[in-house]
């Protein structure tokens, strides 16, 4: 446990410069954006040059970039993401409203992807080089190549418009109706999950095949253990260590893909709000949403690192000797 705590502390310390770099990148990109926050604040009104200069001065936009960056980081450390130049409300209010929906969509998509990839990947490995394996490999190849928005269009056309099983757009809160909430998120979650499931299926299949070829599996089978016990108790425990690292990156894909999917299904999450902020020229909202998504990506990868440390005793031993 002490070894895990030490390695976790090192990982957290290594994340500090990464987070500062991400914040710096977002800050610089937004500052060199052609969108002028002062013009956006007046919303197309015929503002005079003096009014624009006064707005920039009051909001510190005429300060040198290093000064603006230090002030921006200091505000972030206090939980202050700035104020929207359009609504004049704190950006953190918009984030707290939109983030729960994006998290729900991401987690539901992640759950679907994990279940599908485990079932298909293990099945393909067990029936290696036979028709179930060949069929699953073909389907996963198509899934890897298919973009999420294209899958979303097919799902809407087939299950929403054609069969009427799900709504084409809109969101029902979990507090209002569990059934309505599940129906409103099912198609977006499936559209997000299928490309991730296809990639994980191929990785899980490869890992399980490598484990099935090892001596301890042959010994267990020779000892008369049922195949389901061998696979469930021994093979999966060792085979799923490598897919864990890929899973962290795929969660980042889910977060990024939610930007497009939420817009397609009119879900009021981080994605739709960020696109609306871009259209409005609300740079404070855009950078607040982008940094929140980036922080979520880093946090997810930290959690995956912890799970990897717990699942891989050899890595813990190596870490203790280092």
Tab-separated table of C-alpha atoms in Angstrom:
chain	number	residue	atom	x	y	z
A	1	UNK	CA	0.000	0.000	0.000
A	2	UNK	CA	2.870	2.359	0.806
A	3	UNK	CA	4.458	1.609	-2.579
A	4	UNK	CA	1.205	2.427	-4.366
A	5	UNK	CA	0.897	5.689	-2.394
A	6	UNK	CA	4.441	6.716	-3.328
A	7	UNK	CA	3.947	5.963	-7.006
A	8	UNK	CA	0.610	7.772	-6.964
A	9	UNK	CA	2.255	10.826	-5.387
A	10	UNK	CA	4.891	10.820	-8.160
A	11	UNK	CA	2.170	10.604	-10.806
A	12	UNK	CA	0.274	13.532	-9.263
A	13	UNK	CA	3.429	15.673	-9.122
A	14	UNK	CA	4.115	14.851	-12.775
A	15	UNK	CA	0.638	16.101	-13.669
A	16	UNK	CA	1.309	19.619	-12.366
A	17	UNK	CA	3.481	20.800	-15.304
A	18	UNK	CA	1.119	19.000	-17.690
A	19	UNK	CA	-1.886	20.897	-16.339
A	20	UNK	CA	-0.011	24.201	-16.470
A	21	UNK	CA	0.957	23.453	-20.064
A	22	UNK	CA	-2.640	22.672	-21.012
A	23	UNK	CA	-3.867	25.869	-19.364
A	24	UNK	CA	-1.129	27.870	-21.118
A	25	UNK	CA	-2.021	26.354	-24.493
A	26	UNK	CA	-5.728	27.140	-24.108
A	27	UNK	CA	-4.938	30.624	-22.832
A	28	UNK	CA	-2.624	31.481	-25.740
A	29	UNK	CA	-4.980	30.051	-28.379
A	30	UNK	CA	-7.905	32.046	-27.019
A	31	UNK	CA	-5.855	35.250	-26.784
A	32	UNK	CA	-4.803	34.954	-30.441
A	33	UNK	CA	-8.330	34.121	-31.543
A	34	UNK	CA	-9.818	36.562	-34.077
A	35	UNK	CA	-12.819	36.937	-31.767
A	36	UNK	CA	-12.696	40.172	-29.793
A	37	UNK	CA	-14.277	39.765	-26.336
A	38	UNK	CA	-14.991	43.494	-26.224
A	39	UNK	CA	-16.964	43.382	-29.482
A	40	UNK	CA	-18.790	40.252	-28.325
A	41	UNK	CA	-19.718	41.949	-25.050
A	42	UNK	CA	-21.548	44.728	-26.877
A	43	UNK	CA	-23.334	42.124	-29.023
A	44	UNK	CA	-23.112	43.948	-32.321
A	45	UNK	CA	-24.024	47.357	-30.876
A	46	UNK	CA	-22.278	50.383	-32.329
A	47	UNK	CA	-19.797	50.721	-29.507
A	48	UNK	CA	-17.334	53.579	-29.681
A	49	UNK	CA	-13.588	53.088	-29.580
A	50	UNK	CA	-13.520	54.585	-26.084
A	51	UNK	CA	-16.148	52.107	-24.845
A	52	UNK	CA	-14.186	49.179	-26.247
A	53	UNK	CA	-10.966	50.416	-24.669
A	54	UNK	CA	-12.719	50.936	-21.344
A	55	UNK	CA	-14.075	47.359	-21.421
A	56	UNK	CA	-10.607	45.949	-22.191
A	57	UNK	CA	-9.085	48.006	-19.363
A	58	UNK	CA	-11.741	46.987	-16.817
A	59	UNK	CA	-11.269	43.304	-17.667
A	60	UNK	CA	-7.478	43.416	-17.842
A	61	UNK	CA	-7.382	42.608	-21.562
A	62	UNK	CA	-4.851	45.360	-22.220
A	63	UNK	CA	-2.339	43.962	-19.724
A	64	UNK	CA	0.744	42.084	-20.977
A	65	UNK	CA	0.069	38.395	-21.736
A	66	UNK	CA	2.291	37.074	-18.887
A	67	UNK	CA	0.324	39.184	-16.417
A	68	UNK	CA	-2.961	37.943	-17.836
A	69	UNK	CA	-1.795	34.327	-17.667
A	70	UNK	CA	-0.653	34.532	-14.034
A	71	UNK	CA	-3.929	36.202	-13.067
A	72	UNK	CA	-5.885	33.570	-15.000
A	73	UNK	CA	-4.079	30.683	-13.264
A	74	UNK	CA	-4.566	32.327	-9.873
A	75	UNK	CA	-8.291	32.645	-10.513
A	76	UNK	CA	-8.462	28.994	-11.613
A	77	UNK	CA	-6.822	27.901	-8.366
A	78	UNK	CA	-9.653	29.690	-6.576
A	79	UNK	CA	-12.277	27.946	-8.716
A	80	UNK	CA	-12.954	31.105	-10.713
A	81	UNK	CA	-13.269	30.420	-14.463
A	82	UNK	CA	-14.077	34.024	-15.270
A	83	UNK	CA	-17.275	35.788	-16.232
A	84	UNK	CA	-19.207	35.376	-19.453
A	85	UNK	CA	-19.019	38.496	-21.597
A	86	UNK	CA	-22.495	37.721	-22.957
A	87	UNK	CA	-24.580	36.743	-19.923
A	88	UNK	CA	-22.399	38.527	-17.321
A	89	UNK	CA	-22.711	35.391	-15.167
A	90	UNK	CA	-19.811	33.333	-13.747
A	91	UNK	CA	-18.636	30.664	-16.184
A	92	UNK	CA	-18.559	28.184	-13.296
A	93	UNK	CA	-22.368	28.372	-13.154
A	94	UNK	CA	-22.634	27.209	-16.764
A	95	UNK	CA	-20.064	24.462	-16.159
A	96	UNK	CA	-21.875	23.167	-13.061
A	97	UNK	CA	-25.101	22.985	-15.079
A	98	UNK	CA	-23.690	21.360	-18.218
A	99	UNK	CA	-20.993	19.077	-16.778
A	100	UNK	CA	-23.298	16.526	-15.060
A	101	UNK	CA	-25.007	15.697	-18.362
A	102	UNK	CA	-21.690	15.208	-20.157
A	103	UNK	CA	-20.449	12.990	-17.320
A	104	UNK	CA	-23.648	10.917	-17.471
A	105	UNK	CA	-23.341	10.505	-21.232
A	106	UNK	CA	-19.645	9.599	-20.996
A	107	UNK	CA	-20.141	7.057	-18.214
A	108	UNK	CA	-23.077	5.420	-19.977
A	109	UNK	CA	-21.071	5.223	-23.195
A	110	UNK	CA	-18.100	3.838	-21.278
A	111	UNK	CA	-20.274	1.162	-19.652
A	112	UNK	CA	-21.662	0.077	-23.024
A	113	UNK	CA	-18.177	0.022	-24.566
A	114	UNK	CA	-16.689	-2.063	-21.728
A	115	UNK	CA	-19.495	-4.646	-21.756
A	116	UNK	CA	-19.467	-5.010	-25.549
A	117	UNK	CA	-15.694	-5.198	-25.837
A	118	UNK	CA	-15.371	-7.760	-23.039
A	119	UNK	CA	-18.033	-10.041	-24.491
A	120	UNK	CA	-16.821	-9.761	-28.085
A	121	UNK	CA	-13.092	-9.754	-27.311
A	122	UNK	CA	-13.180	-12.824	-25.064
A	123	UNK	CA	-15.512	-14.655	-27.447
A	124	UNK	CA	-13.216	-13.941	-30.396
A	125	UNK	CA	-10.190	-15.178	-28.432
A	126	UNK	CA	-11.892	-18.398	-27.315
A	127	UNK	CA	-13.057	-19.176	-30.868
A	128	UNK	CA	-9.765	-18.076	-32.395
A	129	UNK	CA	-9.565	-18.411	-36.204
A	130	UNK	CA	-13.096	-19.836	-36.384
A	131	UNK	CA	-16.139	-18.115	-37.823
A	132	UNK	CA	-17.159	-16.241	-34.596
A	133	UNK	CA	-13.649	-14.809	-34.387
A	134	UNK	CA	-13.586	-13.830	-38.049
A	135	UNK	CA	-17.036	-12.217	-37.831
A	136	UNK	CA	-16.166	-10.237	-34.688
A	137	UNK	CA	-12.871	-9.068	-36.201
A	138	UNK	CA	-14.694	-7.880	-39.326
A	139	UNK	CA	-17.340	-6.032	-37.304
A	140	UNK	CA	-14.703	-4.430	-35.065
A	141	UNK	CA	-12.740	-3.291	-38.107
A	142	UNK	CA	-15.847	-1.566	-39.462
A	143	UNK	CA	-16.495	-0.060	-36.025
A	144	UNK	CA	-12.995	1.394	-35.808
A	145	UNK	CA	-13.381	3.043	-39.223
A	146	UNK	CA	-16.891	4.408	-38.588
A	147	UNK	CA	-17.038	7.906	-37.029
A	148	UNK	CA	-19.404	8.469	-34.118
A	149	UNK	CA	-21.528	11.074	-35.910
A	150	UNK	CA	-22.164	8.685	-38.823
A	151	UNK	CA	-23.224	5.960	-36.404
A	152	UNK	CA	-25.479	8.495	-34.681
A	153	UNK	CA	-27.214	9.337	-37.963
A	154	UNK	CA	-27.833	5.654	-38.684
A	155	UNK	CA	-29.190	5.052	-35.190
A	156	UNK	CA	-31.555	8.008	-35.439
A	157	UNK	CA	-32.782	6.913	-38.856
A	158	UNK	CA	-33.277	3.298	-37.789
A	159	UNK	CA	-34.315	3.302	-34.128
A	160	UNK	CA	-35.763	6.799	-33.663
A	161	UNK	CA	-37.404	7.741	-36.959
A	162	UNK	CA	-37.995	4.244	-38.349
A	163	UNK	CA	-38.979	2.298	-35.216
A	164	UNK	CA	-39.947	5.133	-32.900
A	165	UNK	CA	-38.214	3.462	-29.956
A	166	UNK	CA	-36.165	6.482	-28.904
A	167	UNK	CA	-36.500	10.267	-29.203
A	168	UNK	CA	-34.552	11.946	-31.997
A	169	UNK	CA	-33.325	14.729	-29.700
A	170	UNK	CA	-33.823	16.385	-26.334
A	171	UNK	CA	-32.983	15.501	-22.761
A	172	UNK	CA	-35.073	14.290	-19.822
A	173	UNK	CA	-33.562	14.797	-16.379
A	174	UNK	CA	-32.932	11.772	-14.216
A	175	UNK	CA	-34.914	13.470	-11.449
A	176	UNK	CA	-37.972	13.713	-13.678
A	177	UNK	CA	-38.067	10.206	-15.129
A	178	UNK	CA	-35.544	7.384	-15.146
A	179	UNK	CA	-37.113	5.829	-18.255
A	180	UNK	CA	-37.149	9.153	-20.084
A	181	UNK	CA	-33.561	9.852	-19.020
A	182	UNK	CA	-32.414	6.437	-20.249
A	183	UNK	CA	-34.220	6.809	-23.573
A	184	UNK	CA	-32.828	10.299	-24.175
A	185	UNK	CA	-29.222	9.147	-23.603
A	186	UNK	CA	-29.278	5.638	-25.093
A	187	UNK	CA	-28.713	6.539	-28.752
A	188	UNK	CA	-26.031	9.195	-28.026
A	189	UNK	CA	-24.248	6.781	-25.668
A	190	UNK	CA	-24.326	3.940	-28.218
A	191	UNK	CA	-23.000	6.266	-30.939
A	192	UNK	CA	-20.112	7.248	-28.663
A	193	UNK	CA	-19.478	3.719	-27.419
A	194	UNK	CA	-19.344	1.676	-30.624
A	195	UNK	CA	-16.031	3.029	-32.025
A	196	UNK	CA	-14.436	2.677	-28.574
A	197	UNK	CA	-15.857	-0.837	-28.149
A	198	UNK	CA	-14.483	-1.831	-31.556
A	199	UNK	CA	-10.963	-0.711	-30.621
A	200	UNK	CA	-11.069	-2.311	-27.180
A	201	UNK	CA	-12.409	-5.564	-28.668
A	202	UNK	CA	-9.334	-5.955	-30.841
A	203	UNK	CA	-7.002	-5.190	-27.928
A	204	UNK	CA	-8.783	-7.524	-25.508
A	205	UNK	CA	-8.813	-10.308	-28.088
A	206	UNK	CA	-5.056	-10.007	-28.589
A	207	UNK	CA	-4.359	-9.942	-24.836
A	208	UNK	CA	-6.595	-12.944	-24.122
A	209	UNK	CA	-5.062	-14.934	-26.993
A	210	UNK	CA	-1.575	-14.279	-25.608
A	211	UNK	CA	-2.659	-15.473	-22.161
A	212	UNK	CA	-4.373	-18.574	-23.528
A	213	UNK	CA	-1.078	-19.639	-25.124
A	214	UNK	CA	0.845	-19.558	-21.841
A	215	UNK	CA	1.910	-22.644	-19.935
A	216	UNK	CA	-0.183	-22.043	-16.828
A	217	UNK	CA	-3.372	-22.158	-18.931
A	218	UNK	CA	-2.359	-25.488	-20.465
A	219	UNK	CA	-1.565	-26.807	-16.990
A	220	UNK	CA	-4.927	-25.667	-15.630
A	221	UNK	CA	-6.766	-27.241	-18.545
A	222	UNK	CA	-4.753	-30.439	-18.158
A	223	UNK	CA	-5.711	-30.511	-14.496
A	224	UNK	CA	-9.355	-30.712	-15.445
A	225	UNK	CA	-10.457	-27.173	-14.592
A	226	UNK	CA	-13.501	-26.066	-16.608
A	227	UNK	CA	-12.647	-23.520	-19.344
A	228	UNK	CA	-14.978	-20.909	-17.833
A	229	UNK	CA	-13.050	-21.098	-14.548
A	230	UNK	CA	-9.679	-20.849	-16.272
A	231	UNK	CA	-10.728	-17.855	-18.347
A	232	UNK	CA	-12.710	-16.081	-15.638
A	233	UNK	CA	-10.351	-16.584	-12.716
A	234	UNK	CA	-6.904	-16.467	-14.301
A	235	UNK	CA	-6.847	-15.375	-17.927
A	236	UNK	CA	-9.006	-12.261	-17.643
A	237	UNK	CA	-7.186	-11.015	-14.556
A	238	UNK	CA	-3.877	-10.968	-16.443
A	239	UNK	CA	-5.195	-10.136	-19.913
A	240	UNK	CA	-7.038	-6.970	-18.889
A	241	UNK	CA	-3.970	-5.185	-17.509
A	242	UNK	CA	-2.852	-3.798	-20.891
A	243	UNK	CA	-6.339	-2.737	-22.060
A	244	UNK	CA	-6.608	-0.622	-18.900
A	245	UNK	CA	-4.021	1.837	-20.222
A	246	UNK	CA	-5.863	2.140	-23.529
A	247	UNK	CA	-9.147	2.638	-21.688
A	248	UNK	CA	-7.916	5.911	-20.196
A	249	UNK	CA	-7.208	7.342	-23.643
A	250	UNK	CA	-10.564	6.116	-24.916
A	251	UNK	CA	-12.386	7.930	-22.118
A	252	UNK	CA	-10.734	11.079	-23.430
A	253	UNK	CA	-12.136	10.216	-26.846
A	254	UNK	CA	-15.594	9.871	-25.304
A	255	UNK	CA	-15.304	13.301	-23.700
A	256	UNK	CA	-14.202	14.849	-26.983
A	257	UNK	CA	-16.799	13.007	-29.031
A	258	UNK	CA	-19.528	14.248	-26.702
A	259	UNK	CA	-19.023	17.741	-28.169
A	260	UNK	CA	-20.375	16.604	-31.551
A	261	UNK	CA	-22.885	14.058	-30.289
A	262	UNK	CA	-24.509	16.449	-27.810
A	263	UNK	CA	-25.033	18.959	-30.588
A	264	UNK	CA	-26.582	16.354	-32.891
A	265	UNK	CA	-29.042	15.213	-30.200
A	266	UNK	CA	-29.664	18.701	-28.730
A	267	UNK	CA	-28.347	17.679	-25.310
A	268	UNK	CA	-27.547	20.693	-23.077
A	269	UNK	CA	-24.143	19.396	-22.000
A	270	UNK	CA	-20.607	20.734	-22.247
A	271	UNK	CA	-20.395	20.148	-25.991
A	272	UNK	CA	-23.488	22.040	-27.054
A	273	UNK	CA	-22.772	24.876	-24.626
A	274	UNK	CA	-19.192	25.183	-25.884
A	275	UNK	CA	-20.261	25.321	-29.532
A	276	UNK	CA	-22.868	27.940	-28.646
A	277	UNK	CA	-20.178	29.934	-26.822
A	278	UNK	CA	-17.947	29.778	-29.925
A	279	UNK	CA	-20.793	31.059	-32.086
A	280	UNK	CA	-21.462	33.885	-29.609
A	281	UNK	CA	-17.781	34.811	-29.360
A	282	UNK	CA	-17.833	34.189	-25.604
A	283	UNK	CA	-14.138	33.431	-25.115
A	284	UNK	CA	-14.390	33.133	-21.328
A	285	UNK	CA	-16.935	30.329	-21.637
A	286	UNK	CA	-14.972	28.562	-24.357
A	287	UNK	CA	-11.736	28.475	-22.400
A	288	UNK	CA	-13.604	27.470	-19.237
A	289	UNK	CA	-15.278	24.525	-20.969
A	290	UNK	CA	-12.083	23.431	-22.749
A	291	UNK	CA	-10.023	23.531	-19.556
A	292	UNK	CA	-12.718	21.593	-17.681
A	293	UNK	CA	-12.709	18.852	-20.334
A	294	UNK	CA	-8.893	18.772	-20.278
A	295	UNK	CA	-8.887	18.482	-16.485
A	296	UNK	CA	-11.404	15.655	-16.742
A	297	UNK	CA	-9.166	13.855	-19.225
A	298	UNK	CA	-6.146	14.183	-16.923
A	299	UNK	CA	-8.167	13.023	-13.899
A	300	UNK	CA	-9.452	9.960	-15.757
A	301	UNK	CA	-5.931	8.982	-16.775
A	302	UNK	CA	-4.795	9.373	-13.158
A	303	UNK	CA	-7.572	7.007	-12.056
A	304	UNK	CA	-6.555	4.535	-14.758
A	305	UNK	CA	-2.943	4.734	-13.555
A	306	UNK	CA	-4.102	3.855	-10.046
A	307	UNK	CA	-6.126	0.905	-11.331
A	308	UNK	CA	-3.121	-0.209	-13.368
A	309	UNK	CA	-0.907	-0.107	-10.274
A	310	UNK	CA	-3.442	-2.128	-8.307
A	311	UNK	CA	-3.946	-4.690	-11.073
A	312	UNK	CA	-0.249	-5.172	-11.895
A	313	UNK	CA	1.744	-6.477	-8.898
A	314	UNK	CA	4.945	-6.644	-10.960
A	315	UNK	CA	4.791	-2.898	-11.562
A	316	UNK	CA	4.298	-2.250	-7.850
A	317	UNK	CA	7.342	-4.392	-7.075
A	318	UNK	CA	9.419	-2.573	-9.686
A	319	UNK	CA	8.242	0.755	-8.293
A	320	UNK	CA	9.261	-0.246	-4.814
A	321	UNK	CA	12.781	-1.125	-5.963
A	322	UNK	CA	13.204	2.083	-7.952
